[in-house]
Amino acid sequence: THGLPRHDVRTGALVLRRVLPYFPAGVHLAVVDPEVGASRRAVAIRCIDEERLLIGPDNGLLSLAGQRFGGIAEAVDLERSDLRLQPVAATFHGRDIFSPIAAHLAAGVEMSAVGDPIDPRDVTRLEMPLARMEGDTLVAHAVVVDRFGNAALDIEHEELAMTGLRLGQHVTVEHDGVAHRAVYASTFADVAK
């Protein structure tokens, strides 16, 4: 998508984490890069689960998707790769670094041939709040609110189902100490205005 707010690495990371399960395993290139031309690294990572390779800036953008697929098995720094286009523009790394390397990886080139190995634990992680149970209360966080008023929570559908909450049930939603009665529903039409 090009519909993300400019420079919003967090929203980009959340969208990438959400959409990748709908794509076949393979090579995925993502760029939200407000620090292009600065000191951040360019990286390629191999996820532990499925055969997924993620290429992009090392600013946290890839970290949530990496976590979703079991963590990072292998990582390389792309800054000195011979596969970059030359000359590398100061502010167009999507074209000059990420795209050519993603294409080489998609063509079967090994990770070890596209960059210098780095410790997977050194790839920048995006720290996000985590949903948790406190007794019979689910504490979740709205991590994104879209233009329609939908709130994306930091909990997956499977985790929500494990709480016992079912469609049509009433819930109490609290924000800044103010409680609101709501209904757990699928669509706007399922609840009163």
JSON list of C-alpha atoms in Angstrom, two decimals:
[
{"chain": "A", "resi": 1, "resn": "THR", "atom": "CA", "xyz": [0.00, 0.00, 0.00]},
{"chain": "A", "resi": 2, "resn": "HIS", "atom": "CA", "xyz": [0.97, 3.60, -0.50]},
{"chain": "A", "resi": 3, "resn": "GLY", "atom": "CA", "xyz": [-1.86, 4.66, 1.80]},
{"chain": "A", "resi": 4, "resn": "LEU", "atom": "CA", "xyz": [0.18, 4.77, 5.01]},
{"chain": "A", "resi": 5, "resn": "PRO", "atom": "CA", "xyz": [0.88, 8.06, 6.74]},
{"chain": "A", "resi": 6, "resn": "ARG", "atom": "CA", "xyz": [4.28, 9.36, 5.63]},
{"chain": "A", "resi": 7, "resn": "HIS", "atom": "CA", "xyz": [7.19, 8.41, 7.90]},
{"chain": "A", "resi": 8, "resn": "ASP", "atom": "CA", "xyz": [4.94, 6.25, 10.13]},
{"chain": "A", "resi": 9, "resn": "VAL", "atom": "CA", "xyz": [7.15, 3.21, 10.75]},
{"chain": "A", "resi": 10, "resn": "ARG", "atom": "CA", "xyz": [4.83, 1.84, 13.45]},
{"chain": "A", "resi": 11, "resn": "THR", "atom": "CA", "xyz": [1.75, 1.76, 11.21]},
{"chain": "A", "resi": 12, "resn": "GLY", "atom": "CA", "xyz": [3.85, 0.29, 8.40]},
{"chain": "A", "resi": 13, "resn": "ALA", "atom": "CA", "xyz": [5.09, -2.47, 10.70]},
{"chain": "A", "resi": 14, "resn": "LEU", "atom": "CA", "xyz": [1.55, -3.24, 11.90]},
{"chain": "A", "resi": 15, "resn": "VAL", "atom": "CA", "xyz": [0.20, -3.41, 8.34]},
{"chain": "A", "resi": 16, "resn": "LEU", "atom": "CA", "xyz": [3.09, -5.61, 7.19]},
{"chain": "A", "resi": 17, "resn": "ARG", "atom": "CA", "xyz": [2.53, -7.98, 10.11]},
{"chain": "A", "resi": 18, "resn": "ARG", "atom": "CA", "xyz": [-1.20, -8.19, 9.30]},
{"chain": "A", "resi": 19, "resn": "VAL", "atom": "CA", "xyz": [-1.00, -8.67, 5.53]},
{"chain": "A", "resi": 20, "resn": "LEU", "atom": "CA", "xyz": [1.90, -11.09, 5.11]},
{"chain": "A", "resi": 21, "resn": "PRO", "atom": "CA", "xyz": [-0.10, -14.19, 6.08]},
{"chain": "A", "resi": 22, "resn": "TYR", "atom": "CA", "xyz": [-2.25, -13.54, 3.00]},
{"chain": "A", "resi": 23, "resn": "PHE", "atom": "CA", "xyz": [0.76, -13.65, 0.68]},
{"chain": "A", "resi": 24, "resn": "PRO", "atom": "CA", "xyz": [2.58, -16.80, -0.32]},
{"chain": "A", "resi": 25, "resn": "ALA", "atom": "CA", "xyz": [5.94, -17.37, 1.36]},
{"chain": "A", "resi": 26, "resn": "GLY", "atom": "CA", "xyz": [8.76, -15.72, -0.55]},
{"chain": "A", "resi": 27, "resn": "VAL", "atom": "CA", "xyz": [10.55, -12.38, -0.78]},
{"chain": "A", "resi": 28, "resn": "HIS", "atom": "CA", "xyz": [8.79, -9.31, 0.63]},
{"chain": "A", "resi": 29, "resn": "LEU", "atom": "CA", "xyz": [10.10, -5.76, 0.26]},
{"chain": "A", "resi": 30, "resn": "ALA", "atom": "CA", "xyz": [8.78, -2.98, 2.52]},
{"chain": "A", "resi": 31, "resn": "VAL", "atom": "CA", "xyz": [9.95, 0.61, 2.80]},
{"chain": "A", "resi": 32, "resn": "VAL", "atom": "CA", "xyz": [8.86, 3.23, 5.31]},
{"chain": "A", "resi": 33, "resn": "ASP", "atom": "CA", "xyz": [12.10, 5.10, 5.74]},
{"chain": "A", "resi": 34, "resn": "PRO", "atom": "CA", "xyz": [12.09, 8.54, 7.37]},
{"chain": "A", "resi": 35, "resn": "GLU", "atom": "CA", "xyz": [15.84, 8.13, 8.08]},
{"chain": "A", "resi": 36, "resn": "VAL", "atom": "CA", "xyz": [16.88, 7.40, 4.48]},
{"chain": "A", "resi": 37, "resn": "GLY", "atom": "CA", "xyz": [20.40, 8.69, 3.98]},
{"chain": "A", "resi": 38, "resn": "ALA", "atom": "CA", "xyz": [21.12, 8.70, 7.73]},
{"chain": "A", "resi": 39, "resn": "SER", "atom": "CA", "xyz": [22.82, 6.08, 9.87]},
{"chain": "A", "resi": 40, "resn": "ARG", "atom": "CA", "xyz": [20.14, 3.35, 9.83]},
{"chain": "A", "resi": 41, "resn": "ARG", "atom": "CA", "xyz": [21.11, 0.06, 8.17]},
{"chain": "A", "resi": 42, "resn": "ALA", "atom": "CA", "xyz": [19.52, -1.62, 5.19]},
{"chain": "A", "resi": 43, "resn": "VAL", "atom": "CA", "xyz": [18.79, -5.28, 5.97]},
{"chain": "A", "resi": 44, "resn": "ALA", "atom": "CA", "xyz": [17.47, -8.55, 4.66]},
{"chain": "A", "resi": 45, "resn": "ILE", "atom": "CA", "xyz": [16.14, -11.08, 7.17]},
{"chain": "A", "resi": 46, "resn": "ARG", "atom": "CA", "xyz": [15.07, -14.70, 6.92]},
{"chain": "A", "resi": 47, "resn": "CYS", "atom": "CA", "xyz": [12.17, -15.67, 9.19]},
{"chain": "A", "resi": 48, "resn": "ILE", "atom": "CA", "xyz": [12.26, -18.91, 11.13]},
{"chain": "A", "resi": 49, "resn": "ASP", "atom": "CA", "xyz": [8.78, -20.10, 10.02]},
{"chain": "A", "resi": 50, "resn": "GLU", "atom": "CA", "xyz": [7.76, -20.57, 6.38]},
{"chain": "A", "resi": 51, "resn": "GLU", "atom": "CA", "xyz": [10.35, -19.46, 3.86]},
{"chain": "A", "resi": 52, "resn": "ARG", "atom": "CA", "xyz": [9.96, -15.70, 4.18]},
{"chain": "A", "resi": 53, "resn": "LEU", "atom": "CA", "xyz": [12.63, -13.14, 3.39]},
{"chain": "A", "resi": 54, "resn": "LEU", "atom": "CA", "xyz": [12.00, -9.52, 4.37]},
{"chain": "A", "resi": 55, "resn": "ILE", "atom": "CA", "xyz": [14.00, -6.63, 2.93]},
{"chain": "A", "resi": 56, "resn": "GLY", "atom": "CA", "xyz": [13.88, -3.02, 4.10]},
{"chain": "A", "resi": 57, "resn": "PRO", "atom": "CA", "xyz": [15.31, -0.39, 6.41]},
{"chain": "A", "resi": 58, "resn": "ASP", "atom": "CA", "xyz": [16.48, -1.52, 9.86]},
{"chain": "A", "resi": 59, "resn": "ASN", "atom": "CA", "xyz": [14.22, 0.87, 11.74]},
{"chain": "A", "resi": 60, "resn": "GLY", "atom": "CA", "xyz": [11.74, -1.60, 13.25]},
{"chain": "A", "resi": 61, "resn": "LEU", "atom": "CA", "xyz": [9.56, -1.87, 10.13]},
{"chain": "A", "resi": 62, "resn": "LEU", "atom": "CA", "xyz": [10.33, -5.56, 9.60]},
{"chain": "A", "resi": 63, "resn": "SER", "atom": "CA", "xyz": [10.41, -6.62, 13.24]},
{"chain": "A", "resi": 64, "resn": "LEU", "atom": "CA", "xyz": [6.71, -7.33, 13.89]},
{"chain": "A", "resi": 65, "resn": "ALA", "atom": "CA", "xyz": [6.42, -9.42, 10.73]},
{"chain": "A", "resi": 66, "resn": "GLY", "atom": "CA", "xyz": [9.60, -11.26, 11.72]},
{"chain": "A", "resi": 67, "resn": "GLN", "atom": "CA", "xyz": [8.08, -12.02, 15.12]},
{"chain": "A", "resi": 68, "resn": "ARG", "atom": "CA", "xyz": [4.85, -13.24, 13.50]},
{"chain": "A", "resi": 69, "resn": "PHE", "atom": "CA", "xyz": [6.83, -15.81, 11.53]},
{"chain": "A", "resi": 70, "resn": "GLY", "atom": "CA", "xyz": [8.77, -17.25, 14.46]},
{"chain": "A", "resi": 71, "resn": "GLY", "atom": "CA", "xyz": [11.55, -14.70, 14.77]},
{"chain": "A", "resi": 72, "resn": "ILE", "atom": "CA", "xyz": [14.64, -14.01, 12.73]},
{"chain": "A", "resi": 73, "resn": "ALA", "atom": "CA", "xyz": [16.84, -16.95, 11.72]},
{"chain": "A", "resi": 74, "resn": "GLU", "atom": "CA", "xyz": [19.36, -14.98, 9.66]},
{"chain": "A", "resi": 75, "resn": "ALA", "atom": "CA", "xyz": [20.09, -11.33, 8.91]},
{"chain": "A", "resi": 76, "resn": "VAL", "atom": "CA", "xyz": [22.45, -9.47, 6.59]},
{"chain": "A", "resi": 77, "resn": "ASP", "atom": "CA", "xyz": [23.47, -5.82, 6.30]},
{"chain": "A", "resi": 78, "resn": "LEU", "atom": "CA", "xyz": [23.03, -4.61, 2.71]},
{"chain": "A", "resi": 79, "resn": "GLU", "atom": "CA", "xyz": [25.08, -1.41, 2.90]},
{"chain": "A", "resi": 80, "resn": "ARG", "atom": "CA", "xyz": [28.15, -2.80, 1.12]},
{"chain": "A", "resi": 81, "resn": "SER", "atom": "CA", "xyz": [26.38, -5.26, -1.18]},
{"chain": "A", "resi": 82, "resn": "ASP", "atom": "CA", "xyz": [27.76, -5.55, -4.69]},
{"chain": "A", "resi": 83, "resn": "LEU", "atom": "CA", "xyz": [24.19, -6.06, -5.90]},
{"chain": "A", "resi": 84, "resn": "ARG", "atom": "CA", "xyz": [23.10, -2.47, -5.22]},
{"chain": "A", "resi": 85, "resn": "LEU", "atom": "CA", "xyz": [22.55, -0.17, -8.18]},
{"chain": "A", "resi": 86, "resn": "GLN", "atom": "CA", "xyz": [25.35, 2.34, -8.66]},
{"chain": "A", "resi": 87, "resn": "PRO", "atom": "CA", "xyz": [25.51, 5.14, -7.92]},
{"chain": "A", "resi": 88, "resn": "VAL", "atom": "CA", "xyz": [23.29, 4.84, -4.85]},
{"chain": "A", "resi": 89, "resn": "ALA", "atom": "CA", "xyz": [21.14, 7.96, -4.48]},
{"chain": "A", "resi": 90, "resn": "ALA", "atom": "CA", "xyz": [21.20, 9.50, -1.01]},
{"chain": "A", "resi": 91, "resn": "THR", "atom": "CA", "xyz": [17.42, 9.37, -0.66]},
{"chain": "A", "resi": 92, "resn": "PHE", "atom": "CA", "xyz": [16.15, 6.60, -2.96]},
{"chain": "A", "resi": 93, "resn": "HIS", "atom": "CA", "xyz": [17.27, 3.38, -1.30]},
{"chain": "A", "resi": 94, "resn": "GLY", "atom": "CA", "xyz": [14.02, 1.64, -2.27]},
{"chain": "A", "resi": 95, "resn": "ARG", "atom": "CA", "xyz": [15.14, 1.79, -5.90]},
{"chain": "A", "resi": 96, "resn": "ASP", "atom": "CA", "xyz": [18.92, 1.52, -5.49]},
{"chain": "A", "resi": 97, "resn": "ILE", "atom": "CA", "xyz": [19.39, -0.94, -2.62]},
{"chain": "A", "resi": 98, "resn": "PHE", "atom": "CA", "xyz": [16.21, -2.74, -1.56]},
{"chain": "A", "resi": 99, "resn": "SER", "atom": "CA", "xyz": [14.63, -3.53, -4.96]},
{"chain": "A", "resi": 100, "resn": "PRO", "atom": "CA", "xyz": [17.71, -4.97, -6.69]},
{"chain": "A", "resi": 101, "resn": "ILE", "atom": "CA", "xyz": [18.57, -7.13, -3.69]},
{"chain": "A", "resi": 102, "resn": "ALA", "atom": "CA", "xyz": [14.96, -8.32, -3.34]},
{"chain": "A", "resi": 103, "resn": "ALA", "atom": "CA", "xyz": [15.02, -9.27, -7.04]},
{"chain": "A", "resi": 104, "resn": "HIS", "atom": "CA", "xyz": [18.26, -11.23, -6.63]},
{"chain": "A", "resi": 105, "resn": "LEU", "atom": "CA", "xyz": [16.88, -13.07, -3.60]},
{"chain": "A", "resi": 106, "resn": "ALA", "atom": "CA", "xyz": [13.67, -13.87, -5.50]},
{"chain": "A", "resi": 107, "resn": "ALA", "atom": "CA", "xyz": [15.84, -15.26, -8.32]},
{"chain": "A", "resi": 108, "resn": "GLY", "atom": "CA", "xyz": [17.47, -17.67, -5.87]},
{"chain": "A", "resi": 109, "resn": "VAL", "atom": "CA", "xyz": [20.62, -15.86, -4.77]},
{"chain": "A", "resi": 110, "resn": "GLU", "atom": "CA", "xyz": [21.60, -16.93, -1.24]},
{"chain": "A", "resi": 111, "resn": "MET", "atom": "CA", "xyz": [21.40, -14.48, 1.68]},
{"chain": "A", "resi": 112, "resn": "SER", "atom": "CA", "xyz": [25.14, -14.83, 2.25]},
{"chain": "A", "resi": 113, "resn": "ALA", "atom": "CA", "xyz": [25.76, -13.38, -1.25]},
{"chain": "A", "resi": 114, "resn": "VAL", "atom": "CA", "xyz": [23.68, -10.20, -0.79]},
{"chain": "A", "resi": 115, "resn": "GLY", "atom": "CA", "xyz": [25.22, -8.69, 2.33]},
{"chain": "A", "resi": 116, "resn": "ASP", "atom": "CA", "xyz": [27.36, -8.97, 5.42]},
{"chain": "A", "resi": 117, "resn": "PRO", "atom": "CA", "xyz": [26.00, -11.27, 8.16]},
{"chain": "A", "resi": 118, "resn": "ILE", "atom": "CA", "xyz": [24.76, -9.63, 11.34]},
{"chain": "A", "resi": 119, "resn": "ASP", "atom": "CA", "xyz": [23.45, -11.12, 14.56]},
{"chain": "A", "resi": 120, "resn": "PRO", "atom": "CA", "xyz": [19.64, -11.45, 14.23]},
{"chain": "A", "resi": 121, "resn": "ARG", "atom": "CA", "xyz": [19.36, -10.05, 17.77]},
{"chain": "A", "resi": 122, "resn": "ASP", "atom": "CA", "xyz": [20.87, -6.80, 16.48]},
{"chain": "A", "resi": 123, "resn": "VAL", "atom": "CA", "xyz": [18.03, -6.11, 14.04]},
{"chain": "A", "resi": 124, "resn": "THR", "atom": "CA", "xyz": [16.04, -3.14, 15.34]},
{"chain": "A", "resi": 125, "resn": "ARG", "atom": "CA", "xyz": [12.88, -4.19, 17.17]},
{"chain": "A", "resi": 126, "resn": "LEU", "atom": "CA", "xyz": [9.77, -2.09, 17.35]},
{"chain": "A", "resi": 127, "resn": "GLU", "atom": "CA", "xyz": [8.55, -2.15, 20.92]},
{"chain": "A", "resi": 128, "resn": "MET", "atom": "CA", "xyz": [4.79, -2.42, 21.12]},
{"chain": "A", "resi": 129, "resn": "PRO", "atom": "CA", "xyz": [2.36, -2.77, 24.04]},
{"chain": "A", "resi": 130, "resn": "LEU", "atom": "CA", "xyz": [1.24, -6.33, 24.67]},
{"chain": "A", "resi": 131, "resn": "ALA", "atom": "CA", "xyz": [-2.29, -7.45, 25.50]},
{"chain": "A", "resi": 132, "resn": "ARG", "atom": "CA", "xyz": [-2.59, -9.41, 28.72]},
{"chain": "A", "resi": 133, "resn": "MET", "atom": "CA", "xyz": [-5.16, -10.99, 30.99]},
{"chain": "A", "resi": 134, "resn": "GLU", "atom": "CA", "xyz": [-5.58, -9.56, 34.49]},
{"chain": "A", "resi": 135, "resn": "GLY", "atom": "CA", "xyz": [-7.96, -11.97, 36.20]},
{"chain": "A", "resi": 136, "resn": "ASP", "atom": "CA", "xyz": [-11.05, -12.00, 33.99]},
{"chain": "A", "resi": 137, "resn": "THR", "atom": "CA", "xyz": [-10.17, -8.66, 32.38]},
{"chain": "A", "resi": 138, "resn": "LEU", "atom": "CA", "xyz": [-8.46, -8.44, 28.99]},
{"chain": "A", "resi": 139, "resn": "VAL", "atom": "CA", "xyz": [-6.14, -5.44, 28.90]},
{"chain": "A", "resi": 140, "resn": "ALA", "atom": "CA", "xyz": [-5.54, -4.55, 25.25]},
{"chain": "A", "resi": 141, "resn": "HIS", "atom": "CA", "xyz": [-4.31, -1.44, 23.51]},
{"chain": "A", "resi": 142, "resn": "ALA", "atom": "CA", "xyz": [-5.66, 0.34, 20.45]},
{"chain": "A", "resi": 143, "resn": "VAL", "atom": "CA", "xyz": [-2.53, 0.55, 18.31]},
{"chain": "A", "resi": 144, "resn": "VAL", "atom": "CA", "xyz": [-4.20, 2.10, 15.25]},
{"chain": "A", "resi": 145, "resn": "VAL", "atom": "CA", "xyz": [-7.51, 3.90, 14.76]},
{"chain": "A", "resi": 146, "resn": "ASP", "atom": "CA", "xyz": [-8.47, 4.27, 11.11]},
{"chain": "A", "resi": 147, "resn": "ARG", "atom": "CA", "xyz": [-10.48, 7.02, 9.43]},
{"chain": "A", "resi": 148, "resn": "PHE", "atom": "CA", "xyz": [-13.70, 5.01, 9.92]},
{"chain": "A", "resi": 149, "resn": "GLY", "atom": "CA", "xyz": [-13.22, 4.78, 13.68]},
{"chain": "A", "resi": 150, "resn": "ASN", "atom": "CA", "xyz": [-12.15, 1.13, 13.69]},
{"chain": "A", "resi": 151, "resn": "ALA", "atom": "CA", "xyz": [-9.66, 0.42, 16.45]},
{"chain": "A", "resi": 152, "resn": "ALA", "atom": "CA", "xyz": [-7.04, -2.26, 15.78]},
{"chain": "A", "resi": 153, "resn": "LEU", "atom": "CA", "xyz": [-6.03, -3.91, 19.04]},
{"chain": "A", "resi": 154, "resn": "ASP", "atom": "CA", "xyz": [-2.78, -5.58, 19.99]},
{"chain": "A", "resi": 155, "resn": "ILE", "atom": "CA", "xyz": [-4.48, -8.97, 20.18]},
{"chain": "A", "resi": 156, "resn": "GLU", "atom": "CA", "xyz": [-5.09, -11.56, 17.48]},
{"chain": "A", "resi": 157, "resn": "HIS", "atom": "CA", "xyz": [-8.50, -13.13, 16.77]},
{"chain": "A", "resi": 158, "resn": "GLU", "atom": "CA", "xyz": [-7.32, -16.50, 18.12]},
{"chain": "A", "resi": 159, "resn": "GLU", "atom": "CA", "xyz": [-6.22, -14.90, 21.39]},
{"chain": "A", "resi": 160, "resn": "LEU", "atom": "CA", "xyz": [-9.49, -12.99, 21.69]},
{"chain": "A", "resi": 161, "resn": "ALA", "atom": "CA", "xyz": [-11.47, -16.20, 21.16]},
{"chain": "A", "resi": 162, "resn": "MET", "atom": "CA", "xyz": [-9.56, -17.82, 24.05]},
{"chain": "A", "resi": 163, "resn": "THR", "atom": "CA", "xyz": [-10.98, -15.19, 26.43]},
{"chain": "A", "resi": 164, "resn": "GLY", "atom": "CA", "xyz": [-14.47, -16.64, 25.96]},
{"chain": "A", "resi": 165, "resn": "LEU", "atom": "CA", "xyz": [-15.80, -13.39, 24.47]},
{"chain": "A", "resi": 166, "resn": "ARG", "atom": "CA", "xyz": [-18.41, -14.09, 21.79]},
{"chain": "A", "resi": 167, "resn": "LEU", "atom": "CA", "xyz": [-20.11, -11.96, 19.16]},
{"chain": "A", "resi": 168, "resn": "GLY", "atom": "CA", "xyz": [-23.10, -10.09, 20.56]},
{"chain": "A", "resi": 169, "resn": "GLN", "atom": "CA", "xyz": [-21.82, -10.03, 24.13]},
{"chain": "A", "resi": 170, "resn": "HIS", "atom": "CA", "xyz": [-21.66, -6.79, 26.03]},
{"chain": "A", "resi": 171, "resn": "VAL", "atom": "CA", "xyz": [-18.25, -5.54, 27.07]},
{"chain": "A", "resi": 172, "resn": "THR", "atom": "CA", "xyz": [-16.95, -2.61, 29.03]},
{"chain": "A", "resi": 173, "resn": "VAL", "atom": "CA", "xyz": [-14.35, -0.56, 27.23]},
{"chain": "A", "resi": 174, "resn": "GLU", "atom": "CA", "xyz": [-12.29, 1.79, 29.38]},
{"chain": "A", "resi": 175, "resn": "HIS", "atom": "CA", "xyz": [-10.19, 4.67, 28.13]},
{"chain": "A", "resi": 176, "resn": "ASP", "atom": "CA", "xyz": [-8.47, 7.24, 30.34]},
{"chain": "A", "resi": 177, "resn": "GLY", "atom": "CA", "xyz": [-10.44, 6.02, 33.35]},
{"chain": "A", "resi": 178, "resn": "VAL", "atom": "CA", "xyz": [-13.85, 6.41, 31.68]},
{"chain": "A", "resi": 179, "resn": "ALA", "atom": "CA", "xyz": [-15.85, 3.21, 31.15]},
{"chain": "A", "resi": 180, "resn": "HIS", "atom": "CA", "xyz": [-18.16, 2.72, 28.15]},
{"chain": "A", "resi": 181, "resn": "ARG", "atom": "CA", "xyz": [-20.63, -0.10, 27.56]},
{"chain": "A", "resi": 182, "resn": "ALA", "atom": "CA", "xyz": [-20.20, -1.65, 24.13]},
{"chain": "A", "resi": 183, "resn": "VAL", "atom": "CA", "xyz": [-21.07, -4.76, 22.13]},
{"chain": "A", "resi": 184, "resn": "TYR", "atom": "CA", "xyz": [-18.55, -7.11, 20.57]},
{"chain": "A", "resi": 185, "resn": "ALA", "atom": "CA", "xyz": [-19.69, -7.08, 16.92]},
{"chain": "A", "resi": 186, "resn": "SER", "atom": "CA", "xyz": [-18.45, -7.73, 13.40]},
{"chain": "A", "resi": 187, "resn": "THR", "atom": "CA", "xyz": [-19.96, -4.78, 11.52]},
{"chain": "A", "resi": 188, "resn": "PHE", "atom": "CA", "xyz": [-21.35, -1.30, 12.12]},
{"chain": "A", "resi": 189, "resn": "ALA", "atom": "CA", "xyz": [-24.84, -2.63, 11.29]},
{"chain": "A", "resi": 190, "resn": "ASP", "atom": "CA", "xyz": [-24.66, -5.10, 14.21]},
{"chain": "A", "resi": 191, "resn": "VAL", "atom": "CA", "xyz": [-25.04, -2.33, 16.78]},
{"chain": "A", "resi": 192, "resn": "ALA", "atom": "CA", "xyz": [-27.25, 0.69, 17.32]},
{"chain": "A", "resi": 193, "resn": "LYS", "atom": "CA", "xyz": [-25.99, 4.13, 16.34]}
]
